[in-house]
Tab-separated table of C-alpha atoms in Angstrom:
chain	number	residue	atom	x	y	z
A	244	MET	CA	8.528	91.735	150.798
A	245	TRP	CA	8.269	95.394	150.990
A	246	LYS	CA	11.687	95.514	152.741
A	247	LYS	CA	13.280	93.801	149.822
A	248	SER	CA	11.698	96.172	147.351
A	249	PHE	CA	12.908	99.080	149.498
A	250	LEU	CA	16.523	97.822	149.370
A	251	VAL	CA	16.402	97.439	145.622
A	252	VAL	CA	15.183	100.987	145.237
A	253	LEU	CA	17.954	102.303	147.475
A	254	PHE	CA	20.621	100.364	145.535
A	255	SER	CA	19.261	101.699	142.265
A	256	LEU	CA	19.341	105.218	143.598
A	257	SER	CA	22.942	104.844	144.775
A	258	VAL	CA	24.000	103.411	141.458
A	259	HIS	CA	22.271	106.207	139.627
A	260	LYS	CA	23.886	108.742	141.929
A	261	ALA	CA	27.332	107.239	141.324
A	262	ALA	CA	26.743	107.299	137.610
A	263	MET	CA	25.641	110.871	137.848
A	264	ASP	CA	28.744	111.658	139.928
A	265	CYS	CA	31.057	110.002	137.274
A	266	GLU	CA	29.340	111.877	134.482
A	267	THR	CA	29.582	115.070	136.468
A	268	MET	CA	33.298	114.585	137.144
A	269	LYS	CA	33.899	113.913	133.457
A	270	LYS	CA	32.020	116.980	132.334
A	271	THR	CA	33.600	119.274	134.894
A	272	ASN	CA	37.093	117.805	134.292
A	273	GLU	CA	37.249	117.013	137.965
A	274	PHE	CA	38.606	113.543	137.205
A	275	LEU	CA	41.051	113.534	134.322
A	276	SER	CA	42.977	110.616	132.768
A	277	PRO	CA	46.108	109.675	134.703
A	278	LYS	CA	49.609	110.252	133.383
A	279	LEU	CA	52.236	107.505	133.204
A	280	SER	CA	55.809	108.675	132.932
A	281	SER	CA	59.429	108.018	133.841
A	282	LYS	CA	62.533	110.106	134.135
A	283	THR	CA	63.520	108.944	130.647
A	284	ASP	CA	62.401	106.403	128.132
A	285	ALA	CA	65.997	105.805	126.890
A	286	ILE	CA	67.766	103.329	129.122
A	287	MET	CA	70.675	100.856	129.117
A	288	GLN	CA	70.088	97.157	129.400
A	289	GLY	CA	69.814	96.081	133.055
A	290	GLN	CA	69.041	99.629	134.259
A	291	ASN	CA	66.710	100.261	137.199
A	292	VAL	CA	63.792	102.543	136.355
A	293	SER	CA	60.738	104.093	138.069
A	294	LEU	CA	57.272	104.357	136.532
A	295	ILE	CA	55.107	107.090	137.927
A	296	CYS	CA	51.310	107.169	137.632
A	297	SER	CA	49.647	110.420	138.797
A	298	ASN	CA	46.474	112.472	138.549
A	299	GLU	CA	46.125	116.233	138.631
A	300	ASN	CA	43.275	116.113	141.167
A	301	LYS	CA	44.962	115.851	144.539
A	302	SER	CA	41.767	115.760	146.633
A	303	LEU	CA	40.390	112.446	145.359
A	304	GLN	CA	41.032	109.031	146.809
A	305	ILE	CA	42.310	107.228	143.743
A	306	THR	CA	43.054	103.536	143.206
A	307	TYR	CA	45.920	103.017	140.765
A	308	ASP	CA	46.599	99.816	138.794
A	309	LEU	CA	49.653	99.254	136.574
A	310	PHE	CA	49.576	96.884	133.596
A	311	GLN	CA	52.232	95.546	131.251
A	312	GLY	CA	50.246	94.637	128.215
A	313	LYS	CA	47.409	92.555	129.724
A	314	LYS	CA	49.430	91.584	132.744
A	315	HIS	CA	48.477	93.242	136.027
A	316	LEU	CA	51.576	94.386	137.978
A	317	ILE	CA	50.485	96.379	141.046
A	318	ASN	CA	47.557	98.043	142.800
A	319	GLN	CA	47.858	101.027	145.119
A	320	GLN	CA	45.540	103.637	146.653
A	321	ARG	CA	46.727	107.208	146.886
A	322	LYS	CA	45.238	110.557	147.819
A	323	GLY	CA	47.119	113.547	146.509
A	324	GLU	CA	50.234	111.419	145.801
A	325	PRO	CA	51.292	109.537	142.697
A	326	MET	CA	51.911	105.820	142.499
A	327	ILE	CA	55.629	104.927	141.962
A	328	PHE	CA	56.624	101.522	140.658
A	329	ASN	CA	60.332	100.545	140.641
A	330	MET	CA	61.667	97.743	138.403
A	331	SER	CA	64.683	96.624	136.330
A	332	ILE	CA	64.642	96.393	132.574
A	333	SER	CA	66.843	93.497	131.479
A	334	GLU	CA	65.126	91.882	128.522
A	335	PRO	CA	63.505	93.303	125.367
A	336	GLN	CA	60.085	92.082	126.581
A	337	ASP	CA	60.446	94.338	129.628
A	338	LEU	CA	60.431	97.422	127.485
A	339	GLY	CA	56.638	97.632	127.412
A	340	PRO	CA	53.985	98.711	126.657
A	341	TYR	CA	52.840	99.888	130.109
A	342	LYS	CA	49.509	101.425	131.022
A	343	CYS	CA	48.073	102.957	134.210
A	344	LYS	CA	44.464	102.820	135.419
A	345	ALA	CA	42.997	105.354	137.879
A	346	GLN	CA	39.663	104.613	139.534
A	347	VAL	CA	37.331	106.716	141.723
A	348	SER	CA	34.230	104.845	142.910
A	349	ASN	CA	32.945	103.226	139.743
A	350	CYS	CA	34.571	105.819	137.471
A	351	SER	CA	37.880	104.764	135.891
A	352	LYS	CA	40.202	106.130	133.307
A	353	TYR	CA	43.417	104.891	131.582
A	354	SER	CA	46.656	106.566	130.742
A	355	GLN	CA	48.412	106.451	127.390
A	356	GLN	CA	50.848	103.644	126.774
A	357	PHE	CA	54.481	104.053	127.753
A	358	ASN	CA	57.506	102.206	126.285
A	359	PHE	CA	61.207	102.100	127.078
A	360	ILE	CA	63.997	101.757	124.497
A	361	PHE	CA	67.511	100.419	124.832
A	362	VAL	CA	70.272	102.939	124.014
A	363	GLU	CA	74.001	102.244	123.790
A	364	PRO	CA	76.053	104.877	125.572
A	365	VAL	CA	78.577	106.985	123.631
A	366	THR	CA	82.325	106.463	124.035
A	367	THR	CA	85.000	109.115	124.494
A	368	PRO	CA	84.974	111.302	121.361
A	369	VAL	CA	88.069	112.133	119.355
A	370	LEU	CA	88.834	115.768	118.602
A	371	ASN	CA	90.877	116.869	115.558
A	372	ILE	CA	91.909	120.444	114.754
A	373	SER	CA	93.209	121.924	111.511
A	374	ALA	CA	94.177	125.546	111.066
A	375	ILE	CA	95.099	127.874	108.214
A	376	GLN	CA	97.370	130.744	109.232
A	377	THR	CA	97.219	134.118	107.542
A	378	GLU	CA	99.100	137.269	108.369
A	379	THR	CA	96.699	138.354	111.117
A	380	ASP	CA	94.031	135.635	111.514
A	381	GLN	CA	93.641	131.923	111.944
A	382	TYR	CA	90.884	129.922	110.291
A	383	ILE	CA	90.293	126.893	112.556
A	384	THR	CA	88.214	123.768	111.844
A	385	LEU	CA	87.193	121.546	114.778
A	386	ARG	CA	86.051	117.962	114.113
A	387	CYS	CA	84.594	115.638	116.761
A	388	ILE	CA	83.361	112.063	116.497
A	389	SER	CA	82.342	109.249	118.837
A	390	PHE	CA	82.836	105.860	117.210
A	391	ASN	CA	80.328	104.037	119.455
A	392	GLY	CA	76.898	104.873	120.838
A	393	SER	CA	73.326	104.885	119.609
A	394	LEU	CA	72.401	107.548	117.122
A	395	PRO	CA	71.571	110.397	117.079
A	396	ILE	CA	74.574	111.864	118.841
A	397	ASN	CA	74.733	115.556	119.823
A	398	TYR	CA	78.128	117.340	119.772
A	399	THR	CA	79.138	120.608	121.433
A	400	PHE	CA	82.571	122.331	121.157
A	401	PHE	CA	84.230	124.150	124.075
A	402	GLU	CA	87.095	126.576	124.426
A	403	LYS	CA	88.347	125.782	127.911
A	404	ASP	CA	84.986	125.559	129.762
A	405	ILE	CA	82.949	127.867	127.559
A	406	ALA	CA	80.707	126.480	124.835
A	407	ILE	CA	81.616	128.133	121.530
A	408	SER	CA	79.239	126.219	119.219
A	409	PRO	CA	75.538	125.274	119.172
A	410	THR	CA	74.522	121.670	119.574
A	411	ILE	CA	75.283	119.761	116.380
A	412	SER	CA	73.202	116.642	115.975
A	413	LYS	CA	74.384	113.739	113.782
A	414	ASN	CA	72.092	110.907	112.663
A	415	VAL	CA	74.957	109.139	110.852
A	416	ARG	CA	78.371	108.114	112.023
A	417	GLU	CA	80.411	111.075	110.800
A	418	PRO	CA	82.356	113.882	112.462
A	419	ALA	CA	80.651	117.097	113.551
A	420	GLU	CA	82.447	120.165	112.248
A	421	PHE	CA	82.609	123.671	113.512
A	422	ASN	CA	84.595	126.535	111.918
A	423	LEU	CA	85.797	129.662	113.649
A	424	THR	CA	88.117	132.575	112.925
A	425	LYS	CA	90.427	133.965	115.591
A	426	ARG	CA	92.939	136.780	115.729
A	427	ASP	CA	96.488	135.565	116.163
A	428	THR	CA	97.327	136.652	119.707
A	429	GLY	CA	100.349	134.397	119.944
A	430	GLU	CA	98.769	132.325	122.745
A	431	GLY	CA	97.681	128.662	122.529
A	432	GLU	CA	93.992	127.920	123.092
A	433	GLU	CA	92.599	124.723	124.704
A	434	TYR	CA	89.699	123.048	122.965
A	435	ARG	CA	87.548	119.972	123.668
A	436	CYS	CA	84.211	118.504	122.569
A	437	GLU	CA	81.237	116.865	124.230
A	438	ALA	CA	79.284	113.902	122.812
A	439	LYS	CA	75.975	112.597	124.214
A	440	ASN	CA	72.866	110.841	122.973
A	441	ARG	CA	69.448	110.249	124.502
A	442	LEU	CA	70.915	108.711	127.636
A	443	PRO	CA	70.790	111.295	130.450
A	444	ASP	CA	73.871	111.899	132.548
A	445	HIS	CA	76.058	109.926	130.117
A	446	ALA	CA	77.918	112.701	128.319
A	447	GLU	CA	81.534	112.045	127.347
A	448	TYR	CA	84.243	114.617	126.708
A	449	SER	CA	87.317	114.441	124.480
A	450	ARG	CA	90.810	115.008	125.731
A	451	PRO	CA	91.764	118.665	125.789
A	452	PHE	CA	93.644	119.753	122.660
A	453	THR	CA	95.940	122.786	122.971
A	454	ARG	CA	96.739	124.556	119.764
A	455	PRO	CA	100.475	125.508	119.763
A	456	SER	CA	101.369	129.176	120.167
A	457	THR	CA	102.770	130.897	117.106
A	458	GLY	CA	104.480	133.643	119.151
A	459	ALA	CA	103.358	137.233	119.411
A	460	ASP	CA	106.034	138.508	117.008
A	461	GLY	CA	106.228	135.364	114.893
A	462	CYS	CA	106.470	135.399	111.168
A	463	PRO	CA	103.735	133.158	109.710
A	464	PHE	CA	104.987	133.537	106.126
A	465	CYS	CA	108.690	133.012	106.863
A	466	LEU	CA	108.483	129.246	106.581
A	467	GLN	CA	106.400	129.441	103.387
A	468	LEU	CA	109.010	131.742	101.810
A	469	LEU	CA	112.033	129.881	103.136
A	470	LEU	CA	111.132	126.436	101.868
A	471	PRO	CA	110.992	127.358	98.155
A	472	GLY	CA	114.242	129.263	98.490
A	473	LEU	CA	116.053	126.318	100.074
A	474	LEU	CA	114.672	124.001	97.409
A	475	LEU	CA	115.873	126.278	94.632
A	476	LEU	CA	119.322	126.565	96.232
A	477	LEU	CA	119.561	122.805	96.473
A	478	ILE	CA	118.704	122.402	92.779
A	479	VAL	CA	121.403	124.935	91.771
A	480	ILE	CA	124.057	123.124	93.861
A	481	ILE	CA	123.170	119.822	92.246
A	482	LEU	CA	123.395	121.292	88.736
A	483	ILE	CA	126.756	122.918	89.453
A	484	LEU	CA	128.197	119.691	90.816
A	485	ALA	CA	126.793	117.748	87.858
A	486	PHE	CA	128.282	120.077	85.176
A	487	TRP	CA	131.616	120.319	87.023
A	488	ILE	CA	132.213	116.665	87.877
A	489	LEU	CA	130.763	115.025	84.721
A	490	PRO	CA	133.303	116.571	82.217
A	491	LYS	CA	136.214	115.668	84.484
A	492	TYR	CA	134.952	112.145	84.759
A	493	LYS	CA	134.557	111.816	80.996
A	494	THR	CA	138.094	113.268	80.405
A	495	ARG	CA	139.735	110.889	82.834
A	496	LYS	CA	137.872	107.959	81.348
A	497	ALA	CA	138.933	108.920	77.781
A	498	MET	CA	142.585	109.267	78.879
A	499	ARG	CA	142.459	105.903	80.628
A	500	ASP	CA	140.975	104.262	77.521
A	501	ASN	CA	143.553	105.808	75.142
A	502	ALA	CA	146.631	105.089	77.295
A	503	PRO	CA	149.003	102.341	75.789
A	504	ARG	CA	148.852	99.099	77.608
A	505	ASP	CA	152.367	97.815	76.603
A	506	TYR	CA	154.320	100.273	78.748
A	507	GLY	CA	154.623	100.889	82.325
A	508	TYR	CA	154.710	98.642	85.265
A	509	THR	CA	151.387	97.507	86.594
A	510	PRO	CA	151.574	95.796	89.935
A	511	LYS	CA	148.409	93.760	89.186
A	512	GLU	CA	149.713	92.661	85.747
A	513	VAL	CA	150.831	89.084	85.725
A	514	GLY	CA	152.869	87.743	82.766
A	515	ILE	CA	154.810	84.681	81.747
A	516	TYR	CA	157.992	85.422	79.835
A	517	ALA	CA	160.069	83.097	77.668
A	518	ASN	CA	163.540	83.912	76.351
A	519	ILE	CA	164.240	82.425	72.931
A	520	CYS	CA	167.861	83.634	72.864
A	521	GLN	CA	169.483	80.511	74.284
A	522	ASN	CA	173.004	80.083	75.664
A	523	GLN	CA	173.737	83.755	75.153
A	524	ALA	CA	175.429	84.172	78.466
A	525	ASP	CA	177.626	81.107	77.871
A	526	GLU	CA	178.871	81.980	74.380
A	527	ALA	CA	181.937	84.137	74.015
A	528	SER	CA	181.596	87.328	72.125
A	529	VAL	CA	183.518	87.456	68.888
A	530	PRO	CA	185.199	90.755	68.084
A	531	GLY	CA	183.946	92.422	64.932
A	532	LEU	CA	180.504	90.798	65.078
A	533	GLU	CA	177.393	92.834	65.530
A	534	PRO	CA	175.595	92.338	68.797
A	535	ARG	CA	172.834	89.850	68.501
A	536	GLN	CA	169.235	90.771	69.225
A	537	CYS	CA	167.176	88.531	71.453
A	538	VAL	CA	163.480	88.147	71.278
A	539	SER	CA	161.321	87.399	74.342
A	540	THR	CA	157.713	86.549	74.357
A	541	ALA	CA	155.388	87.652	77.158
A	542	GLN	CA	151.905	86.388	78.042
A	543	ASP	CA	149.702	88.708	80.113
A	544	GLY	CA	146.809	87.865	82.396
A	545	THR	CA	144.290	87.802	79.549
A	546	GLY	CA	146.155	85.096	77.666
A	547	HIS	CA	147.444	87.375	74.776
A	548	SER	CA	151.078	86.922	73.713
A	549	GLN	CA	153.366	89.845	72.917
A	550	GLU	CA	156.940	89.970	71.563
A	551	ILE	CA	159.650	92.052	73.257
A	552	HIS	CA	162.818	92.857	71.278
A	553	TYR	CA	166.020	93.844	73.056
A	554	ALA	CA	169.730	94.002	72.141
A	555	THR	CA	172.897	93.321	74.141
A	556	PRO	CA	174.746	96.636	74.642
A	557	VAL	CA	178.456	96.843	73.671
A	558	PHE	CA	181.031	98.691	75.727
A	559	GLN	CA	184.299	99.771	73.841
A	560	GLU	CA	187.536	100.575	75.598
A	561	VAL	CA	189.745	103.245	73.875
A	562	ALA	CA	192.749	105.280	74.893
A	563	PRO	CA	191.966	108.681	76.296
A	564	GLY	CA	194.062	110.580	73.738
A	565	ASP	CA	192.940	108.744	70.674
A	566	GLN	CA	189.229	108.572	71.584
A	567	GLU	CA	188.130	111.116	69.037
A	568	ALA	CA	190.658	110.501	66.192
A	569	CYS	CA	190.844	106.808	65.985
A	570	ASN	CA	187.520	105.569	64.926
A	571	ASP	CA	188.835	102.575	62.987
A	572	CYS	CA	191.524	101.531	65.431
A	573	LYS	CA	191.256	98.032	66.570
A	574	THR	CA	191.460	97.695	70.266
A	575	GLY	CA	190.260	95.185	72.737
A	576	TYR	CA	186.600	94.974	73.378
A	577	VAL	CA	184.794	94.172	76.545
A	578	TYR	CA	181.292	92.969	76.301
A	579	SER	CA	178.816	93.004	79.106
A	580	GLU	CA	175.256	91.788	79.046
A	581	LEU	CA	172.698	93.709	80.980
A	582	ASN	CA	169.943	91.631	82.484
A	583	PHE	CA	166.783	93.375	83.491
C-alpha cells in the first residue's frame, strides 16, 4: 500500500517539475513558437514545394508535427535541425492552410498558418519606343507590357545590360512608361525591358530594340523643312498646269462646236445620196440653152436630209485670134459633164 502511495507521489512530483520546466521555458523564451515557411508562397499549378518547420533553439530535442487544416501529415524529431516536408501542389485544396506543431516534453507550441497561391507566369513583354528629335537632344519614351501573367507585374527598362529605370509596378493590364532625355551622339542605342510578377526565377525579357542612328553630322530639321517646300512646289505646278491647259481646252472645244458640219470630208460620216436629175448623161445638149442645175439629196448618219445643188460646167471652143473680140460669135460648143 505504501509503495503505491510512494509511486503516486513521485509521478505528481515529475508532472509538477515538467510543468514548472514548461513555464520556465516560456518565461525565459527558451522555447519559442516554431516558424513554418517556404521559399515562396506564389507557385504555379503542379509545382513541387518544400515546407520548413524550425525553432530558434538548436539545443532542444523537438518533435515536429505538420497539419493541413485538421489533417495530420507528418511527424519528425529533430535536434538543432528543421523539419522539411516536400510535396506537390496540384489542386486548389492543396494550397492550405498549413500549421506546424513543436513539442518538448509536455510543452507544445504552434506556428502561424501558411497558405500557397497559384500565380500565372508572365509572357514575353513587348517594347515600343517613340522619340522626339530636337537640334541637340532626343526625348525618348519607352513602353513595355506583358499581355499575360498574374498581376501585379513589375517592369524594369535596360540600356544594353544596365538598368536605367526603377522598378515600375502595374496592378492593371497597361504599359509601363519611362521617359528619358539623351544627347544626340549619332549612335544607335539598344533597349529592352524585363517583366516579372511574384513567381521567382520567372522573369521574361523583351526583344532588344535598337534605335536607328541619326548620324553624327545629320540634319534633324532638314526633313521637316523639306517636306513643306516640296508640297508647296507641287501645288504651284498643279496650278500652272490647270491655268495653262484649261483655256486651251475650252478654245479647242469652242472651235469644234462652231465649225460648219456641211463641209469637209469626214471619214466616219456615212451618207446616202440620191440624184434627182435623171437621164442627164443620155440627153444631148442643145446649143443656146443654159446649163441645167441638178439637185441631189444626201442623208447623213443621224438621219437628217440635206440638199446639194450643183451645175454642169460648159466648155466653149473659140478661135485663138477672135477669142477676145467675138463675144457673140456662134461657134460650135462642146459640153462635158463632170462627175464627182
